[in-house]
PDB file of C-alpha atoms in Angstrom:
ATOM      1  CA  UNK A   1      20.861  -0.589  -6.485  1.00 96.00           C
ATOM      2  CA  UNK A   2      17.058  -0.379  -6.472  1.00 97.00           C
ATOM      3  CA  UNK A   3      15.789   0.139  -2.940  1.00 96.00           C
ATOM      4  CA  UNK A   4      12.167  -0.474  -1.996  1.00 96.00           C
ATOM      5  CA  UNK A   5      11.062   1.576   1.008  1.00 96.00           C
ATOM      6  CA  UNK A   6       7.585   3.050   1.531  1.00 93.00           C
ATOM      7  CA  UNK A   7       5.524   6.040   0.627  1.00 92.00           C
ATOM      8  CA  UNK A   8       6.239   8.851   3.043  1.00 89.00           C
ATOM      9  CA  UNK A   9       9.648   7.552   4.117  1.00 89.00           C
ATOM     10  CA  UNK A  10      11.126  10.867   3.032  1.00 91.00           C
ATOM     11  CA  UNK A  11       8.840  12.828   5.377  1.00 87.00           C
ATOM     12  CA  UNK A  12      11.133  12.567   8.402  1.00 84.00           C
ATOM     13  CA  UNK A  13      14.852  12.037   8.781  1.00 87.00           C
ATOM     14  CA  UNK A  14      14.082  10.019  11.956  1.00 88.00           C
ATOM     15  CA  UNK A  15      12.183   7.259  10.153  1.00 85.00           C
ATOM     16  CA  UNK A  16      14.261   4.078   9.891  1.00 89.00           C
ATOM     17  CA  UNK A  17      13.510   3.665   6.190  1.00 91.00           C
ATOM     18  CA  UNK A  18      14.678   7.231   5.544  1.00 94.00           C
ATOM     19  CA  UNK A  19      17.941   6.491   7.339  1.00 95.00           C
ATOM     20  CA  UNK A  20      18.476   3.522   5.004  1.00 95.00           C
ATOM     21  CA  UNK A  21      17.702   5.735   2.005  1.00 96.00           C
ATOM     22  CA  UNK A  22      20.191   8.356   3.196  1.00 95.00           C
ATOM     23  CA  UNK A  23      22.855   5.688   3.744  1.00 95.00           C
ATOM     24  CA  UNK A  24      22.399   4.450   0.183  1.00 96.00           C
ATOM     25  CA  UNK A  25      22.449   8.004  -1.189  1.00 95.00           C
ATOM     26  CA  UNK A  26      25.752   8.671   0.573  1.00 95.00           C
ATOM     27  CA  UNK A  27      27.305   5.349  -0.547  1.00 96.00           C
ATOM     28  CA  UNK A  28      28.434   6.540  -3.952  1.00 95.00           C
ATOM     29  CA  UNK A  29      26.581   3.680  -5.676  1.00 95.00           C
ATOM     30  CA  UNK A  30      24.097   4.335  -8.449  1.00 96.00           C
ATOM     31  CA  UNK A  31      20.652   3.956  -6.898  1.00 97.00           C
ATOM     32  CA  UNK A  32      16.939   4.306  -7.516  1.00 98.00           C
ATOM     33  CA  UNK A  33      14.509   4.513  -4.602  1.00 97.00           C
ATOM     34  CA  UNK A  34      10.970   3.165  -4.957  1.00 98.00           C
ATOM     35  CA  UNK A  35       8.359   4.294  -2.417  1.00 97.00           C
ATOM     36  CA  UNK A  36       5.127   2.370  -2.992  1.00 97.00           C
ATOM     37  CA  UNK A  37       1.865   2.987  -1.216  1.00 97.00           C
ATOM     38  CA  UNK A  38      -0.419   0.246   0.152  1.00 97.00           C
ATOM     39  CA  UNK A  39      -0.483  -2.879  -2.019  1.00 98.00           C
ATOM     40  CA  UNK A  40      -3.677  -4.098  -3.680  1.00 98.00           C
ATOM     41  CA  UNK A  41      -2.489  -7.601  -2.782  1.00 98.00           C
ATOM     42  CA  UNK A  42      -3.194  -6.891   0.900  1.00 97.00           C
ATOM     43  CA  UNK A  43      -6.787  -7.734  -0.060  1.00 98.00           C
ATOM     44  CA  UNK A  44      -6.008 -11.001  -1.884  1.00 98.00           C
ATOM     45  CA  UNK A  45      -3.056 -12.630  -0.115  1.00 96.00           C
ATOM     46  CA  UNK A  46      -2.252 -10.208   2.700  1.00 92.00           C
ATOM     47  CA  UNK A  47      -3.654  -9.308   6.083  1.00 91.00           C
ATOM     48  CA  UNK A  48      -7.110  -8.242   4.803  1.00 96.00           C
ATOM     49  CA  UNK A  49      -7.956 -11.525   3.078  1.00 96.00           C
ATOM     50  CA  UNK A  50      -8.728 -13.468   6.307  1.00 94.00           C
ATOM     51  CA  UNK A  51     -11.205 -10.751   7.343  1.00 94.00           C
ATOM     52  CA  UNK A  52     -13.038 -11.118   4.048  1.00 97.00           C
ATOM     53  CA  UNK A  53     -12.949 -14.931   4.247  1.00 96.00           C
ATOM     54  CA  UNK A  54     -14.257 -15.180   7.806  1.00 95.00           C
ATOM     55  CA  UNK A  55     -16.561 -12.150   8.143  1.00 97.00           C
ATOM     56  CA  UNK A  56     -17.252 -10.868   4.608  1.00 98.00           C
ATOM     57  CA  UNK A  57     -15.947  -7.571   5.919  1.00 98.00           C
ATOM     58  CA  UNK A  58     -12.877  -5.389   6.158  1.00 98.00           C
ATOM     59  CA  UNK A  59     -12.253  -4.088   9.695  1.00 97.00           C
ATOM     60  CA  UNK A  60      -9.697  -1.270   9.698  1.00 98.00           C
ATOM     61  CA  UNK A  61      -9.096   2.079  11.411  1.00 98.00           C
ATOM     62  CA  UNK A  62      -8.958   3.987   8.113  1.00 97.00           C
ATOM     63  CA  UNK A  63     -12.090   6.073   8.616  1.00 96.00           C
ATOM     64  CA  UNK A  64     -13.220   7.560   5.317  1.00 96.00           C
ATOM     65  CA  UNK A  65      -9.632   8.097   4.191  1.00 97.00           C
ATOM     66  CA  UNK A  66      -8.640   7.149   0.684  1.00 98.00           C
ATOM     67  CA  UNK A  67      -5.582   5.283  -0.553  1.00 98.00           C
ATOM     68  CA  UNK A  68      -4.104   5.154  -4.036  1.00 98.00           C
ATOM     69  CA  UNK A  69      -3.499   1.380  -3.853  1.00 98.00           C
ATOM     70  CA  UNK A  70      -0.816  -0.038  -6.164  1.00 98.00           C
ATOM     71  CA  UNK A  71      -0.558  -3.441  -7.814  1.00 98.00           C
ATOM     72  CA  UNK A  72       2.682  -5.243  -6.980  1.00 98.00           C
ATOM     73  CA  UNK A  73       3.154  -6.068 -10.678  1.00 98.00           C
ATOM     74  CA  UNK A  74       3.515  -2.321 -11.292  1.00 98.00           C
ATOM     75  CA  UNK A  75       6.134  -2.079  -8.548  1.00 98.00           C
ATOM     76  CA  UNK A  76       8.052  -4.994 -10.100  1.00 98.00           C
ATOM     77  CA  UNK A  77       7.824  -3.464 -13.570  1.00 98.00           C
ATOM     78  CA  UNK A  78       9.197  -0.119 -12.341  1.00 98.00           C
ATOM     79  CA  UNK A  79      12.012  -1.931 -10.505  1.00 98.00           C
ATOM     80  CA  UNK A  80      12.868  -3.886 -13.652  1.00 98.00           C
ATOM     81  CA  UNK A  81      13.001  -0.676 -15.687  1.00 98.00           C
ATOM     82  CA  UNK A  82      15.215   0.976 -13.078  1.00 97.00           C
ATOM     83  CA  UNK A  83      17.577  -2.008 -13.080  1.00 96.00           C
ATOM     84  CA  UNK A  84      17.789  -2.517 -16.823  1.00 97.00           C
ATOM     85  CA  UNK A  85      17.343   0.867 -18.507  1.00 96.00           C
ATOM     86  CA  UNK A  86      19.393   4.037 -18.257  1.00 96.00           C
ATOM     87  CA  UNK A  87      18.056   7.258 -16.799  1.00 96.00           C
ATOM     88  CA  UNK A  88      16.903   6.113 -13.373  1.00 97.00           C
ATOM     89  CA  UNK A  89      20.093   6.534 -11.317  1.00 96.00           C
ATOM     90  CA  UNK A  90      19.636   9.025  -8.517  1.00 97.00           C
ATOM     91  CA  UNK A  91      15.849   9.052  -8.946  1.00 97.00           C
ATOM     92  CA  UNK A  92      13.224   8.614  -6.261  1.00 97.00           C
ATOM     93  CA  UNK A  93       9.797   7.383  -7.356  1.00 98.00           C
ATOM     94  CA  UNK A  94       6.546   7.461  -5.424  1.00 98.00           C
ATOM     95  CA  UNK A  95       4.518   4.523  -6.699  1.00 98.00           C
ATOM     96  CA  UNK A  96       0.730   4.677  -6.538  1.00 98.00           C
ATOM     97  CA  UNK A  97      -2.246   3.467  -8.457  1.00 98.00           C
ATOM     98  CA  UNK A  98      -4.075   5.767 -10.826  1.00 98.00           C
ATOM     99  CA  UNK A  99      -6.799   6.837  -8.386  1.00 98.00           C
ATOM    100  CA  UNK A 100      -7.520   6.851  -4.686  1.00 98.00           C
ATOM    101  CA  UNK A 101     -10.262   4.721  -3.156  1.00 98.00           C
ATOM    102  CA  UNK A 102     -11.735   4.518   0.309  1.00 98.00           C
ATOM    103  CA  UNK A 103     -11.820   1.073   1.881  1.00 98.00           C
ATOM    104  CA  UNK A 104     -15.583   1.177   1.394  1.00 98.00           C
ATOM    105  CA  UNK A 105     -15.131   1.754  -2.340  1.00 98.00           C
ATOM    106  CA  UNK A 106     -12.557  -1.051  -2.475  1.00 98.00           C
ATOM    107  CA  UNK A 107     -15.010  -3.365  -0.687  1.00 98.00           C
ATOM    108  CA  UNK A 108     -17.705  -2.472  -3.258  1.00 98.00           C
ATOM    109  CA  UNK A 109     -15.358  -3.292  -6.161  1.00 98.00           C
ATOM    110  CA  UNK A 110     -14.355  -6.590  -4.536  1.00 98.00           C
ATOM    111  CA  UNK A 111     -18.042  -7.387  -3.903  1.00 98.00           C
ATOM    112  CA  UNK A 112     -18.881  -6.861  -7.563  1.00 98.00           C
ATOM    113  CA  UNK A 113     -15.978  -9.041  -8.696  1.00 98.00           C
ATOM    114  CA  UNK A 114     -16.664 -11.803  -6.166  1.00 97.00           C
ATOM    115  CA  UNK A 115     -20.423 -11.778  -6.677  1.00 98.00           C
ATOM    116  CA  UNK A 116     -21.144 -11.478  -2.956  1.00 97.00           C
ATOM    117  CA  UNK A 117     -21.455  -8.638  -0.467  1.00 98.00           C
ATOM    118  CA  UNK A 118     -18.300  -7.549   1.324  1.00 98.00           C
ATOM    119  CA  UNK A 119     -18.443  -4.468   3.503  1.00 98.00           C
ATOM    120  CA  UNK A 120     -16.008  -2.092   5.117  1.00 98.00           C
ATOM    121  CA  UNK A 121     -16.432  -1.545   8.861  1.00 98.00           C
ATOM    122  CA  UNK A 122     -14.409   1.356  10.258  1.00 98.00           C
ATOM    123  CA  UNK A 123     -12.977   0.590  13.695  1.00 98.00           C
ATOM    124  CA  UNK A 124     -10.782   2.523  16.101  1.00 97.00           C
ATOM    125  CA  UNK A 125      -7.036   2.099  16.276  1.00 96.00           C
ATOM    126  CA  UNK A 126      -7.454   0.653  19.766  1.00 97.00           C
ATOM    127  CA  UNK A 127      -9.985  -1.900  18.503  1.00 97.00           C
ATOM    128  CA  UNK A 128      -7.510  -2.985  15.847  1.00 96.00           C
ATOM    129  CA  UNK A 129      -4.715  -3.150  18.383  1.00 96.00           C
ATOM    130  CA  UNK A 130      -6.783  -5.270  20.776  1.00 96.00           C
ATOM    131  CA  UNK A 131      -7.893  -7.572  17.960  1.00 93.00           C
ATOM    132  CA  UNK A 132      -4.297  -8.134  16.838  1.00 93.00           C
ATOM    133  CA  UNK A 133      -3.142  -8.816  20.400  1.00 95.00           C
ATOM    134  CA  UNK A 134      -6.040 -11.283  20.691  1.00 94.00           C
ATOM    135  CA  UNK A 135      -4.658 -13.031  17.601  1.00 90.00           C
ATOM    136  CA  UNK A 136      -1.282 -13.373  19.327  1.00 94.00           C
ATOM    137  CA  UNK A 137       0.547 -10.313  18.033  1.00 93.00           C
ATOM    138  CA  UNK A 138       3.088  -8.779  20.403  1.00 96.00           C
ATOM    139  CA  UNK A 139       1.727  -5.455  21.734  1.00 96.00           C
ATOM    140  CA  UNK A 140       4.504  -3.428  20.118  1.00 96.00           C
ATOM    141  CA  UNK A 141       3.773  -4.963  16.697  1.00 95.00           C
ATOM    142  CA  UNK A 142       0.023  -4.414  17.154  1.00 95.00           C
ATOM    143  CA  UNK A 143       0.673  -0.767  18.059  1.00 94.00           C
ATOM    144  CA  UNK A 144       2.811  -0.301  14.965  1.00 92.00           C
ATOM    145  CA  UNK A 145       0.274  -1.912  12.614  1.00 93.00           C
ATOM    146  CA  UNK A 146      -2.597   0.169  13.995  1.00 95.00           C
ATOM    147  CA  UNK A 147      -0.506   3.340  13.703  1.00 93.00           C
ATOM    148  CA  UNK A 148      -0.001   2.750   9.975  1.00 92.00           C
ATOM    149  CA  UNK A 149      -3.599   3.804   9.368  1.00 95.00           C
ATOM    150  CA  UNK A 150      -3.218   7.277  10.883  1.00 94.00           C
ATOM    151  CA  UNK A 151      -1.892   8.684   7.566  1.00 93.00           C
ATOM    152  CA  UNK A 152      -4.853   7.095   5.758  1.00 96.00           C
ATOM    153  CA  UNK A 153      -7.314   8.686   8.216  1.00 95.00           C
ATOM    154  CA  UNK A 154      -5.651  12.060   7.685  1.00 94.00           C
ATOM    155  CA  UNK A 155      -5.916  11.848   3.888  1.00 94.00           C
ATOM    156  CA  UNK A 156      -2.151  11.575   3.399  1.00 93.00           C
ATOM    157  CA  UNK A 157      -2.401   8.323   1.381  1.00 95.00           C
ATOM    158  CA  UNK A 158      -4.756   9.589  -1.310  1.00 96.00           C
ATOM    159  CA  UNK A 159      -2.389  11.536  -3.533  1.00 96.00           C
ATOM    160  CA  UNK A 160      -1.819   9.958  -6.923  1.00 98.00           C
ATOM    161  CA  UNK A 161       1.702  10.089  -8.311  1.00 98.00           C
ATOM    162  CA  UNK A 162       2.445  10.118 -12.055  1.00 98.00           C
ATOM    163  CA  UNK A 163       5.659   8.097 -11.553  1.00 98.00           C
ATOM    164  CA  UNK A 164       4.327   4.663 -12.609  1.00 98.00           C
ATOM    165  CA  UNK A 165       2.953   6.094 -15.857  1.00 98.00           C
ATOM    166  CA  UNK A 166       6.136   8.087 -16.483  1.00 97.00           C
ATOM    167  CA  UNK A 167       8.439   5.095 -16.038  1.00 98.00           C
ATOM    168  CA  UNK A 168       6.268   2.436 -17.680  1.00 98.00           C
ATOM    169  CA  UNK A 169       4.682   4.633 -20.350  1.00 97.00           C
ATOM    170  CA  UNK A 170       1.284   3.182 -19.483  1.00 98.00           C
ATOM    171  CA  UNK A 171      -1.295   3.743 -16.771  1.00 98.00           C
ATOM    172  CA  UNK A 172      -1.090   1.754 -13.523  1.00 98.00           C
ATOM    173  CA  UNK A 173      -3.180  -1.398 -13.159  1.00 98.00           C
ATOM    174  CA  UNK A 174      -6.616  -0.427 -11.830  1.00 98.00           C
ATOM    175  CA  UNK A 175      -8.261  -1.781  -8.711  1.00 98.00           C
ATOM    176  CA  UNK A 176     -11.042  -3.134 -10.933  1.00 98.00           C
ATOM    177  CA  UNK A 177      -8.481  -5.114 -12.972  1.00 98.00           C
ATOM    178  CA  UNK A 178      -6.938  -6.418  -9.750  1.00 98.00           C
ATOM    179  CA  UNK A 179     -10.354  -7.450  -8.392  1.00 98.00           C
ATOM    180  CA  UNK A 180     -11.293  -9.215 -11.621  1.00 98.00           C
ATOM    181  CA  UNK A 181      -8.055 -11.224 -11.658  1.00 97.00           C
ATOM    182  CA  UNK A 182      -8.537 -12.232  -8.002  1.00 98.00           C
ATOM    183  CA  UNK A 183     -12.321 -12.743  -7.870  1.00 98.00           C
ATOM    184  CA  UNK A 184     -12.021 -16.463  -7.069  1.00 97.00           C
ATOM    185  CA  UNK A 185     -10.037 -15.647  -3.919  1.00 97.00           C
ATOM    186  CA  UNK A 186     -13.090 -13.935  -2.362  1.00 97.00           C
ATOM    187  CA  UNK A 187     -15.875 -16.242  -3.593  1.00 94.00           C
TER     188      UNK A 187
END
């Protein structure tokens, strides 16, 4: 079994994802756990894309925190290796990109690829929460989404793991490569 959870799930036994991991570990089945960080695709097809499309900006409560964004193709490639090659049973992999970027740096890379200015505007968690509620999100969901950026603000999302390179025997896809392949999305 290859289980996809999230970076940091192992940090507390009270986190729901950690409970699922522990259940799998105790099941007796061969398993590999993948814990990816924030996806690069959040900028191209995820929740950040509408911000870029409508305001040429990224509004998030990340402060100056950095994130080692990962390409979903790298996650899929690691999962495929874990499912089809020996040596991954009982392993837990933290999946990150090869370097950490601030959202401002990510906006600059996207701007260069798209050929137009896109900026990062840091907002408060409450501003994000209120914006999401204004878009129709239930308050509990808006609270949860805004809370996801606390680890980014604290610098807990910037560590770079060697696991992608170890499993795939190549470096992770860079944010510049991701931006180049998705430039038309932001033009």
